[in-house]
XYZ file of N, CA and C in Angstrom:
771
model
N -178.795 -3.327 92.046
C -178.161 -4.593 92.415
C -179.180 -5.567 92.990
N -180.339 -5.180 93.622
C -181.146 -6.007 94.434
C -181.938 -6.837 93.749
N -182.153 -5.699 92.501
C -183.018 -6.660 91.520
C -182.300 -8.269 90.419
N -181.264 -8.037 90.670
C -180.495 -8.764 90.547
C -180.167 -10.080 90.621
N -180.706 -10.440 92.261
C -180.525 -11.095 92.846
C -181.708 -12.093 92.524
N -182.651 -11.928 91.764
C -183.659 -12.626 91.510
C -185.196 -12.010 91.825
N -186.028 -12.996 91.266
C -187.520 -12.916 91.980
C -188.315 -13.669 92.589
N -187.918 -14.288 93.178
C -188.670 -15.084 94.222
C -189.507 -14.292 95.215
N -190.738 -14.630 94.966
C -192.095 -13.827 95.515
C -191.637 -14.408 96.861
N -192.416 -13.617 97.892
C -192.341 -14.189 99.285
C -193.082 -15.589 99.712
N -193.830 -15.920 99.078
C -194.141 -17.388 99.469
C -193.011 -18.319 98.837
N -192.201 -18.255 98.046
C -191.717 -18.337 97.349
C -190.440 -19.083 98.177
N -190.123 -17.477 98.756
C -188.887 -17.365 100.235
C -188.963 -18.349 101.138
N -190.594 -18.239 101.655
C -191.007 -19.170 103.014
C -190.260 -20.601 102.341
N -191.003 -20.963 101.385
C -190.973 -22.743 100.873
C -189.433 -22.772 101.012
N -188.258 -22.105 100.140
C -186.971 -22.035 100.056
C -186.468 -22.490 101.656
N -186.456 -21.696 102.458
C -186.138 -21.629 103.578
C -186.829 -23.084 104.486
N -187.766 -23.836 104.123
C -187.800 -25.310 104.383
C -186.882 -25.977 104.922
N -186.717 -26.571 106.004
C -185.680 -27.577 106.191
C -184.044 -26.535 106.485
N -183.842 -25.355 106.358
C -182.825 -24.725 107.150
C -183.138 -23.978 108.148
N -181.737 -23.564 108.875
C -182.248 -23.031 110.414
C -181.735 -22.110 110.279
N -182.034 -21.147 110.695
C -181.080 -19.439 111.126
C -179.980 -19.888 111.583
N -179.273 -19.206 110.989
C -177.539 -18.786 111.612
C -177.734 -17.514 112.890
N -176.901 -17.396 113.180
C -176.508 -16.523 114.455
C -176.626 -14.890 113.981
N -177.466 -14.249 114.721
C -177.467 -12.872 114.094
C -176.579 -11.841 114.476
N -176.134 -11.264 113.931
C -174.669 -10.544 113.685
C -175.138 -8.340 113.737
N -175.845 -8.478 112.953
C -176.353 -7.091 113.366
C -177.603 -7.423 112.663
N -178.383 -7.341 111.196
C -179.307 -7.502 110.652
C -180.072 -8.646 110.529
N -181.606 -8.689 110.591
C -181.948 -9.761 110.631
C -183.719 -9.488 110.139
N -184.191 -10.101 109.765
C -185.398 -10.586 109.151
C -186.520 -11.173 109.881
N -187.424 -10.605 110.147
C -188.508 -11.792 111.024
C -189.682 -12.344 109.269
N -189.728 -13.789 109.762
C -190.445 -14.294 109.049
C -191.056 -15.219 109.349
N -192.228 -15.444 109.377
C -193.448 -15.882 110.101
C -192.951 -16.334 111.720
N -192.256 -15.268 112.555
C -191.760 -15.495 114.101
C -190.863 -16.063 114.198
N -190.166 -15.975 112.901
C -188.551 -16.681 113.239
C -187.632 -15.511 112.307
N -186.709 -15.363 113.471
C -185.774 -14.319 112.734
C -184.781 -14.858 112.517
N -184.285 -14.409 111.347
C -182.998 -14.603 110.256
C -182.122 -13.928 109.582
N -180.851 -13.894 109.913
C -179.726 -12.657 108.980
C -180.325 -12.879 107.656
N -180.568 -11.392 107.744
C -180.561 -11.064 106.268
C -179.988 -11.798 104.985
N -178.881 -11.893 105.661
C -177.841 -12.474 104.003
C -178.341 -13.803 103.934
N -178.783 -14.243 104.811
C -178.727 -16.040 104.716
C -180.020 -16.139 104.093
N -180.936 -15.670 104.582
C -182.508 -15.178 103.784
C -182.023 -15.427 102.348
N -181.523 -14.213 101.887
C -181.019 -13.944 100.261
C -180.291 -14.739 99.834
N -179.704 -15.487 100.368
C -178.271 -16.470 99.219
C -179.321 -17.607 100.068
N -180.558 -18.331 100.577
C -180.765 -19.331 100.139
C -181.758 -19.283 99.319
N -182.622 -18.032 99.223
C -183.941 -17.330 97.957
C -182.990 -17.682 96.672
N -181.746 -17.157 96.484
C -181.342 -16.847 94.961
C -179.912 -18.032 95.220
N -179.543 -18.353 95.897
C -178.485 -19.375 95.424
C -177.120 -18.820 95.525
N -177.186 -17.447 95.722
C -175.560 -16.699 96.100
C -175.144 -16.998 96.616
N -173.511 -16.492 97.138
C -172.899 -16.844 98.328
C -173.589 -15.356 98.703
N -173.080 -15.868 100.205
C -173.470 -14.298 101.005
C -171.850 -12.918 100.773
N -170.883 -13.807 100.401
C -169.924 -12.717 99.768
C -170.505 -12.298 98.515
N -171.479 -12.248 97.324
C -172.168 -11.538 96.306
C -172.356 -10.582 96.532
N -172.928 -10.215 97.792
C -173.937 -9.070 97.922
C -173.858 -8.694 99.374
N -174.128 -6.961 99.216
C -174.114 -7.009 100.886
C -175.896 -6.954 101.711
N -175.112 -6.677 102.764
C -176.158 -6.564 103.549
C -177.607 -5.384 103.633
N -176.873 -4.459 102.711
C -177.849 -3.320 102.336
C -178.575 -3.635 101.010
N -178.130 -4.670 100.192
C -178.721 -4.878 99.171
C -179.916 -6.139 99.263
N -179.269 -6.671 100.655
C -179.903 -7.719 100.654
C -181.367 -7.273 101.332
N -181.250 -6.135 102.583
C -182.699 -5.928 103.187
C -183.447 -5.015 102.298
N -183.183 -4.495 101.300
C -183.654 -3.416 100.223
C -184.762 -4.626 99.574
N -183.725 -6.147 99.323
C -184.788 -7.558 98.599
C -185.692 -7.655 99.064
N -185.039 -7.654 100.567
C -186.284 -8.202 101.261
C -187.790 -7.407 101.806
N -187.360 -6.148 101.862
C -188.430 -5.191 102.151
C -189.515 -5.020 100.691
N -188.712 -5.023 98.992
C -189.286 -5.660 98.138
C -190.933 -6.322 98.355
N -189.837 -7.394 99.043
C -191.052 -8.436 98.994
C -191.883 -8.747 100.175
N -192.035 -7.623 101.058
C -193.480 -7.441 102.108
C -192.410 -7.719 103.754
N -191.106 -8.144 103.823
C -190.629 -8.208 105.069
C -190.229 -6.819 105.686
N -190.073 -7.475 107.063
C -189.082 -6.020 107.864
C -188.553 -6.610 108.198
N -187.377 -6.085 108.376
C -186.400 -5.635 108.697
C -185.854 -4.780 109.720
N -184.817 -5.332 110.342
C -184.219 -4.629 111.685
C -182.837 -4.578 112.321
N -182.574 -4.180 113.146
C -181.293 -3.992 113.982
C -181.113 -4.768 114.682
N -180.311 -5.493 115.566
C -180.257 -5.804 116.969
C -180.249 -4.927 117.846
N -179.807 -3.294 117.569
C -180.218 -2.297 118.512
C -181.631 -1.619 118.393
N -182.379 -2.302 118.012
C -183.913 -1.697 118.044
C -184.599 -2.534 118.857
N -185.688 -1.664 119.437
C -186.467 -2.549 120.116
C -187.286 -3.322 119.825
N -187.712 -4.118 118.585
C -187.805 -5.401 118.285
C -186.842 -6.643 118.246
N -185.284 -6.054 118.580
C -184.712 -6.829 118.242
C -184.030 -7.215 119.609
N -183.883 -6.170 120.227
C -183.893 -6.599 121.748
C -184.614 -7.461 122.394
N -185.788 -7.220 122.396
C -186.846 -7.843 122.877
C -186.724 -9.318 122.360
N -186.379 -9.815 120.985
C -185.626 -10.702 120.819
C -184.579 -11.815 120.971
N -183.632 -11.019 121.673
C -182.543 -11.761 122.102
C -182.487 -11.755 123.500
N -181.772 -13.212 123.801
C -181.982 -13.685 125.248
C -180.516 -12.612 125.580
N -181.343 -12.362 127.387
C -180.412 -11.335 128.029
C -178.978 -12.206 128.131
N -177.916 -11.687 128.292
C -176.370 -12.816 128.738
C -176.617 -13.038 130.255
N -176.257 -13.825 130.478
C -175.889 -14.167 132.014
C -174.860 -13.278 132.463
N -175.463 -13.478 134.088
C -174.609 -11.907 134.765
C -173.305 -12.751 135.351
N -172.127 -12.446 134.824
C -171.051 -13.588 135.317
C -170.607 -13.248 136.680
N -170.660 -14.332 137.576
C -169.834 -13.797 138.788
C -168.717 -13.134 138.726
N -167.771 -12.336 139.535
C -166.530 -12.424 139.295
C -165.306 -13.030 139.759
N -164.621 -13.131 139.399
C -163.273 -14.393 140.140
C -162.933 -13.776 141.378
N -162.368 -14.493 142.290
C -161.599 -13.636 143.223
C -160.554 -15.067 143.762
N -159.506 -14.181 143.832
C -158.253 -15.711 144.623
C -158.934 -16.198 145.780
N -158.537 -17.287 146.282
C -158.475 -18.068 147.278
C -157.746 -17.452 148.613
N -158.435 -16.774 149.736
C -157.845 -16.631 150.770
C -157.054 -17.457 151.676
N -156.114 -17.083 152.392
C -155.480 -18.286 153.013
C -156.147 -19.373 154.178
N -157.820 -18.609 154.523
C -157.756 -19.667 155.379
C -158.747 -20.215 154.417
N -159.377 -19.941 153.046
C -159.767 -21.025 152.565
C -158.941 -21.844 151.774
N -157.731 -21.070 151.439
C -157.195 -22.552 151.082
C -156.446 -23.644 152.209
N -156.375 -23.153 153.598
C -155.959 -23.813 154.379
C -157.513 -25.359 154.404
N -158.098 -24.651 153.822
C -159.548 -25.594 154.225
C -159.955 -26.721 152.914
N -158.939 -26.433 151.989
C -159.527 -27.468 151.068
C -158.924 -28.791 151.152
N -159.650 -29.652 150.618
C -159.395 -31.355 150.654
C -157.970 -31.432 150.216
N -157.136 -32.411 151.215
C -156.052 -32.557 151.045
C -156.544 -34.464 150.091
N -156.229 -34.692 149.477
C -155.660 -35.620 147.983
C -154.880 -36.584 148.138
N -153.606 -36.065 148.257
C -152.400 -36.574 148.606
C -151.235 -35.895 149.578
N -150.648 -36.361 150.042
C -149.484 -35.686 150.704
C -148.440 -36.569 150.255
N -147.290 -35.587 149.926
C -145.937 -36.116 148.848
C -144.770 -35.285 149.457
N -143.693 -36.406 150.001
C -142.562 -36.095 150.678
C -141.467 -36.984 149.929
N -140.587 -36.291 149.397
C -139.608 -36.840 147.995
C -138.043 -36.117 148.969
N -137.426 -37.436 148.828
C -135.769 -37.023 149.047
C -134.971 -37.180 147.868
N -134.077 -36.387 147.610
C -133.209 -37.072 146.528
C -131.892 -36.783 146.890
N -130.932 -37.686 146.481
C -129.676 -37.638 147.165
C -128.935 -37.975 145.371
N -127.720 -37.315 145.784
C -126.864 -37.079 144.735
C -124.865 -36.875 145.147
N -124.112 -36.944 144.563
C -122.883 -36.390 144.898
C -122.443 -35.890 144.111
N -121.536 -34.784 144.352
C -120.865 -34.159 142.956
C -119.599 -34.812 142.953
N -118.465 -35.234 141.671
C -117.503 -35.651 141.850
C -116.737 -34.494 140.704
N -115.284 -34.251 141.369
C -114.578 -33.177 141.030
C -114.431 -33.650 139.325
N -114.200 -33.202 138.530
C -114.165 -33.584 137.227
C -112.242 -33.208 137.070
N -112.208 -31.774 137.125
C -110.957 -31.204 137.418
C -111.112 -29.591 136.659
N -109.976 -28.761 136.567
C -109.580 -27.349 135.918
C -110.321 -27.062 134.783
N -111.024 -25.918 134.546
C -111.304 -25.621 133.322
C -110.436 -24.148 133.346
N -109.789 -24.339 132.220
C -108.254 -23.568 131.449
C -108.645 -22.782 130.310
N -107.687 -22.002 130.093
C -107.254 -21.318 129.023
C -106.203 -21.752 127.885
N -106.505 -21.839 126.894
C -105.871 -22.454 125.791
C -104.625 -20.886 125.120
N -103.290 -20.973 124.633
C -102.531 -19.476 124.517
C -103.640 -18.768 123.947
N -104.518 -19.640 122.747
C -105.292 -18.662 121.363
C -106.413 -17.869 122.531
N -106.797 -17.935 124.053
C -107.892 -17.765 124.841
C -109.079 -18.481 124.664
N -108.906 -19.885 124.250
C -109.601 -20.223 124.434
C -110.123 -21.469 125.196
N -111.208 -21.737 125.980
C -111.598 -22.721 127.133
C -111.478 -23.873 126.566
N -110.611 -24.596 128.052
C -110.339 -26.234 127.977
C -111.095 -26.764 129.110
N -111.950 -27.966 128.722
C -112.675 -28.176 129.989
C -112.097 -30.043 130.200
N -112.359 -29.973 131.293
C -111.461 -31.659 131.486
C -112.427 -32.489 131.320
N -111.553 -33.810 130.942
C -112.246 -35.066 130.368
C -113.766 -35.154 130.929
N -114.736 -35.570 130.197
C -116.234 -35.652 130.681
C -116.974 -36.651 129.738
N -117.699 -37.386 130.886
C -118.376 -38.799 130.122
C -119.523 -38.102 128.704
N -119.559 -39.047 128.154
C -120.799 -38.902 127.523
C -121.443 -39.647 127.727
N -122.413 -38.850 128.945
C -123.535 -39.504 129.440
C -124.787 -38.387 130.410
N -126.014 -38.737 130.218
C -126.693 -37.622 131.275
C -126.289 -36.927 132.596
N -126.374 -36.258 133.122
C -126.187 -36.122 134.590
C -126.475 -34.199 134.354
N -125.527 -33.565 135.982
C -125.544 -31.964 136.497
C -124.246 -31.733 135.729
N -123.611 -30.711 135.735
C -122.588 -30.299 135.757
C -122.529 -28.859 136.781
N -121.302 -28.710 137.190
C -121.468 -27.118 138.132
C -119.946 -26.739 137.896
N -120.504 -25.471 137.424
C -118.801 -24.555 137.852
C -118.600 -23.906 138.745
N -117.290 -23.454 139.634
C -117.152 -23.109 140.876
C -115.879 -21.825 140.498
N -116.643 -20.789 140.357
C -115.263 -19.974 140.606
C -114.407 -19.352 141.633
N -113.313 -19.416 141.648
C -112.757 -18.471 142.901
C -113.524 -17.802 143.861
N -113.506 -17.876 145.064
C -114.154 -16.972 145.662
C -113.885 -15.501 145.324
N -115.070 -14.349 145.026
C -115.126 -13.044 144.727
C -114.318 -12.657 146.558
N -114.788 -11.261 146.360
C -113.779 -10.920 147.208
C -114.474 -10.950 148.445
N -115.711 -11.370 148.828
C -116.144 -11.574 150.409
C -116.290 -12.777 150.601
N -115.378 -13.753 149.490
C -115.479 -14.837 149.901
C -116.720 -15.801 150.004
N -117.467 -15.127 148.758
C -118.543 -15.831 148.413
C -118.140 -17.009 147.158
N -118.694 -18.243 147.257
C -118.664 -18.125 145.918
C -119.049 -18.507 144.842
N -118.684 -18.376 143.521
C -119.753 -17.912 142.607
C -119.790 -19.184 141.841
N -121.057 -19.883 141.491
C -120.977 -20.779 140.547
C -122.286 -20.966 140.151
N -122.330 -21.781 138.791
C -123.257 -21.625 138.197
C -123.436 -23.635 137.760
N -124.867 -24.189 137.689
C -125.475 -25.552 137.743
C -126.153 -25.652 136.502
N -125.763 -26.558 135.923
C -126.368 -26.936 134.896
C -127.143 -27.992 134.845
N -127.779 -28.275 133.280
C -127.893 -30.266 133.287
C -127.983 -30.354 131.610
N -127.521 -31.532 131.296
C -126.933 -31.859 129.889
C -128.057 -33.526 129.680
N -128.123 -33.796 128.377
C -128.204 -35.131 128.334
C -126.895 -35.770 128.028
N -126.114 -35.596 127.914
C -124.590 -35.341 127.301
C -123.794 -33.939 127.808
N -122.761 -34.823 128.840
C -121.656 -34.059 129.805
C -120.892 -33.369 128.684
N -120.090 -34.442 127.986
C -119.254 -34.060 127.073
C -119.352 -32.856 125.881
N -120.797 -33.680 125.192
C -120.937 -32.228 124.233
C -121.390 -31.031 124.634
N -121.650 -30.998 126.194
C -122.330 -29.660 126.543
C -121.053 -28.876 126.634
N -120.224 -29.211 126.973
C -118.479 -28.608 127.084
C -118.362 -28.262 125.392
N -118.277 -28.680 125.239
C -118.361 -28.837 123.913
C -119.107 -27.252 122.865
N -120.263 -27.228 123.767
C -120.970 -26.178 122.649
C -120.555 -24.794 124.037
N -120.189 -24.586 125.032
C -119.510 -23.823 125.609
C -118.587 -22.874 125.450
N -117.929 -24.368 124.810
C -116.173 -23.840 124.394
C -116.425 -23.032 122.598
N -117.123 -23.042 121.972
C -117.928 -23.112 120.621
C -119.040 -21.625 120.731
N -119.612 -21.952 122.039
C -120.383 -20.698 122.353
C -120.424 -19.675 120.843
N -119.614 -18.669 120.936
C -119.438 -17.398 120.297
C -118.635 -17.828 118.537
N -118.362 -18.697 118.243
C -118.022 -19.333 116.833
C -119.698 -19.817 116.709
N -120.103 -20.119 117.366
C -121.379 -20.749 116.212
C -122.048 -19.725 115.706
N -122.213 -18.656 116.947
C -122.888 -17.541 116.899
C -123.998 -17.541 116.849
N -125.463 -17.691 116.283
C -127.026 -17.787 116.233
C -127.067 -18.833 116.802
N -126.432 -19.648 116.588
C -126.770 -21.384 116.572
C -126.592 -21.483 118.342
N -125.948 -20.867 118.907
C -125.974 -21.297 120.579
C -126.538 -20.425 121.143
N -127.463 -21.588 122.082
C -128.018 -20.498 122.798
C -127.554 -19.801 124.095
N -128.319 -18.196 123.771
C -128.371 -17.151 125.321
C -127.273 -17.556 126.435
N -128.293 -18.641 126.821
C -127.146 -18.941 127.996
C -125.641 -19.635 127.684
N -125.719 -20.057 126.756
C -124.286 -20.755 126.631
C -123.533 -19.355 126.224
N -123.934 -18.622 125.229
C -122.716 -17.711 125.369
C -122.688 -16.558 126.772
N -123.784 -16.445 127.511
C -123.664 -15.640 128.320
C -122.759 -16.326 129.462
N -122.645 -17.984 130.206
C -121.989 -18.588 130.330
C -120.092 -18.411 130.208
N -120.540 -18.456 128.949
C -119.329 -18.576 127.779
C -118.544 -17.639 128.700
N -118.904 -16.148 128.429
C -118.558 -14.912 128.727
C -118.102 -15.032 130.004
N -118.913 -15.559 131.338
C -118.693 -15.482 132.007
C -117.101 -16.039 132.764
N -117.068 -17.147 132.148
C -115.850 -18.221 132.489
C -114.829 -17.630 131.706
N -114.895 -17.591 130.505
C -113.407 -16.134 129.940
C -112.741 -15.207 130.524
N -113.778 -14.516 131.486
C -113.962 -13.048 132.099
C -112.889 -13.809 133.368
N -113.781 -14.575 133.852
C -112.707 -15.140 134.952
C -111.552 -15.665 135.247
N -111.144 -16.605 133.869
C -109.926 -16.616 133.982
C -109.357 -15.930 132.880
N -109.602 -15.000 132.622
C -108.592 -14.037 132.355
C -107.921 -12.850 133.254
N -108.924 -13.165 134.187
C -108.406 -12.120 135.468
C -107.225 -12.314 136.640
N -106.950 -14.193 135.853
C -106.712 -14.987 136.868
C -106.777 -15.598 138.107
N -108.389 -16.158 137.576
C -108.794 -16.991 138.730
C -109.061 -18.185 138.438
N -109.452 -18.554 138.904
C -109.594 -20.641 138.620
C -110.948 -20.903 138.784
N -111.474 -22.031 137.846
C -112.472 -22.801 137.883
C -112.620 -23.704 137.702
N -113.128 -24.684 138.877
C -113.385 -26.273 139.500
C -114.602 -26.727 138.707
N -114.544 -27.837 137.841
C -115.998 -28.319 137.048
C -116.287 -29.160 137.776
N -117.180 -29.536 138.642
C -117.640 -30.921 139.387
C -118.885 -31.741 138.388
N -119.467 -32.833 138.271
C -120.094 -33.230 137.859
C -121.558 -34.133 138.995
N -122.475 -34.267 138.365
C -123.251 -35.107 138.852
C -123.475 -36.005 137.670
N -123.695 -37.719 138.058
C -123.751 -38.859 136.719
C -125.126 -39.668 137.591
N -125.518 -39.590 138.592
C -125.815 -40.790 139.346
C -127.044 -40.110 140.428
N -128.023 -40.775 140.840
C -128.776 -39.669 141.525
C -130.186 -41.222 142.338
N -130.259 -40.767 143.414
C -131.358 -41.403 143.744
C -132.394 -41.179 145.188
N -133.750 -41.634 144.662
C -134.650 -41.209 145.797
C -134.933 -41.499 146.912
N -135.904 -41.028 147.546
C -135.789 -41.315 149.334
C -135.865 -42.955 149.559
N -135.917 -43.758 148.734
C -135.792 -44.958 149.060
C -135.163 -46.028 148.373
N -134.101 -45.204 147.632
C -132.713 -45.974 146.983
C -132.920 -46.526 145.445
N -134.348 -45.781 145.146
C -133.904 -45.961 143.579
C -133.284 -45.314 142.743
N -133.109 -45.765 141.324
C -132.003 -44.554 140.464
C -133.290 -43.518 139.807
N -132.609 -42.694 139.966
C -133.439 -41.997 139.365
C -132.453 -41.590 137.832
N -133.625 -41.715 137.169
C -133.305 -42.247 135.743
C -133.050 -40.359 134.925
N -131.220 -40.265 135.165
C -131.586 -38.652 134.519
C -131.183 -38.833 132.907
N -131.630 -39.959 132.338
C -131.844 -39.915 130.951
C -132.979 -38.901 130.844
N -133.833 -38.956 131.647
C -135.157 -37.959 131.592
C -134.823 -36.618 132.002
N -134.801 -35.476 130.960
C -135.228 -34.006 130.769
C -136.150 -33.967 132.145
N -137.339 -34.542 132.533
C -137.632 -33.925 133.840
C -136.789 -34.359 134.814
N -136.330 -35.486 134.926
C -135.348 -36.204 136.557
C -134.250 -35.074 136.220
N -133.946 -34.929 135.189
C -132.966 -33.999 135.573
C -133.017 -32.944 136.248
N -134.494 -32.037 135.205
C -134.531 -30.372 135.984
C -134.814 -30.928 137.500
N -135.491 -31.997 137.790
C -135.553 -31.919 139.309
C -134.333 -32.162 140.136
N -133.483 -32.825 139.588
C -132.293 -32.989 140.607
C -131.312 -31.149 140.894
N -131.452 -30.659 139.018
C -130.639 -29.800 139.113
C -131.510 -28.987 139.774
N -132.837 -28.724 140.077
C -133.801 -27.760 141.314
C -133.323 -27.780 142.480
N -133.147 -28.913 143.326
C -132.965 -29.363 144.294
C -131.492 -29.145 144.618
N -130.239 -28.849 143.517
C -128.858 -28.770 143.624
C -129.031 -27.250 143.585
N -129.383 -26.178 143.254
C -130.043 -25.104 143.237
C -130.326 -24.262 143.950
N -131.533 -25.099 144.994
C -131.860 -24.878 146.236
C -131.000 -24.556 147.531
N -130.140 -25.805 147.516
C -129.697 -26.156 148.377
C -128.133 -25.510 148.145
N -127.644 -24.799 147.183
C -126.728 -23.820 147.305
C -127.233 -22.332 147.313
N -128.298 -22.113 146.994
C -128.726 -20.895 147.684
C -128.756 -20.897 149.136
N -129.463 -22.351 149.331
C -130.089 -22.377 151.143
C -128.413 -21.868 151.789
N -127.840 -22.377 151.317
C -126.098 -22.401 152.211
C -125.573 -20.762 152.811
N -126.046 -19.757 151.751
C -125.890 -18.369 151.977
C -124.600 -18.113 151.697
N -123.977 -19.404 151.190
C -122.217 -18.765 150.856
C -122.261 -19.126 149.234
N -123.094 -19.330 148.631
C -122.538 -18.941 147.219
C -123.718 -17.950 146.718
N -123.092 -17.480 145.656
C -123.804 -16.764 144.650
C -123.952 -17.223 143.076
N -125.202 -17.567 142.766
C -125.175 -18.515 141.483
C -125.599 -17.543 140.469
N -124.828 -17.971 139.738
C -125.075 -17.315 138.106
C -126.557 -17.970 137.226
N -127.125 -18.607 137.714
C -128.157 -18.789 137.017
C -129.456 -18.279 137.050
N -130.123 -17.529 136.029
C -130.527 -17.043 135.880
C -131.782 -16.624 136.927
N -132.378 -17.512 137.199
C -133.902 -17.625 138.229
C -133.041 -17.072 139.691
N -131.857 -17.421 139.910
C -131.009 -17.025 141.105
C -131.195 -15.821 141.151
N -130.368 -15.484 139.970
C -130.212 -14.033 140.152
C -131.517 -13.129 140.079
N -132.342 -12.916 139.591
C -133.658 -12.466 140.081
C -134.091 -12.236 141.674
N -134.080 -13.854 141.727
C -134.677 -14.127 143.206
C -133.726 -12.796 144.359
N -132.164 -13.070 143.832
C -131.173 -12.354 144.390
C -131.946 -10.767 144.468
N -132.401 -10.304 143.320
C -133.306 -8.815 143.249
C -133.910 -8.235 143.978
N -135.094 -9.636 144.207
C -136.635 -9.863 145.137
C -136.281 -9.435 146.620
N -135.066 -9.941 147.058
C -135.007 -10.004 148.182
C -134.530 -8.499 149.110
């Protein structure tokens, strides 16, 4: 196969190799007049191949041919060769009193104020299935409130919609769409069935309207103003110690503790 590849005498090689630079050496490589070179790249620019033609054993067989050596990167010419790597420090976290010590930037103190307004009953239809009461179509929270469980906790779960209405909407739909809704809506779903079928009741309150520590609106057309209001609605029914929320990060935290 080697012979194959052509005959280009070794002066031949040198002139060829004019005007290109070594590629990165990979395991095999070539010294030629104090500059070393992968093998393959040597051979496919001598004969014009790609370096997929031929391998790498055919190619230093060419080259030894024609008066070169040839080597490893694990030999000691080839070591001696390559620059040592740098010795990397290693990471370590930030202790608390150095991070008590780094440059403070900014300091950021955010209020947000909100109200929930009762919407009304979410029901059972004879076929079992959920009726939720009239709801704008428009951004805002939504929250369900179920019966207090039996220590009189109680249980509800916070949402946020860009659209009140159709989020009721894919709720009540949950388990008919089937793939198409997501996780939480049918796990949701499940949940509010379960409850009033046991006969208990659930209060939908809404949030439409929301604003910051210094009386602007905060605009929950925005996917983020929202998750932040619904964070902060979140918070502040955990902080209370009398409910228990169905949402998901809750219940975890509920684990942790």
């Amino acid at each position: 196969m080697s012979e194959q590849l052509g005959e280009a005498t070794a002066d031949e090689v040198r002139v060829l190799l004019r005007g290109h630079a070594p590629s990165a050496i990979t395991l095999h490589f070539v010294d030629i007049d104090d500059v070393q070179w992968p093998v393959k790249q040597v051979v496919s620019i001598a004969t014009g191949l790609p370096v997929s033609e031929f391998t790498s054993s055919t190619a230093r067989r060419w080259l030894v041919k024609r008066g070169f050596s040839t080597h490893r990167l694990d030999t000691e010419a080839a070591v001696a060769s390559v620059a040592p790597r740098p010795t990397r420090t290693p990471r370590r976290a930030l202790d608390d009193a150095e991070l008590a010590g780094l440059e403070v930037v900014q300091h950021t103190t955010m209020a947000i104020s909100f109200m929930w307004r009762r919407a009304g009953r979410v029901t059972l239809t004879a076929e079992g299935r959920l009726v939720f009461p009239p709801l704008p179509k428009r951004p805002g929270l939504y929250r369900f409130d179920l019966e207090c469980d039996p220590d009189c906790v109680t249980v509800a779960y916070i949402g946020e919609s860009i659209d009140l209405e159709k989020r009721a909407r894919n709720y009540r739909s949950a388990f008919a769409d089937g793939a198409r809704s997501k996780k939480t809506s049918r796990r949701i779903h499940k949940e509010l069935l379960t409850h009033l079928g046991r006969g208990g009741t659930i209060t939908q309150s809404i949030v439409t309207e929301a604003h910051d520590g210094i009386g602007s609106v905060v605009d929950l057309g925005r996917k983020s103003a929202r998750l932040l209001v619904e964070n902060v609605a979140i918070t502040e029914a955990r902080a209370t110690g009398r409910t228990r929320l169905l949402n998901i990060d809750s219940i975890r935290a509920e684990g942790d503790l």
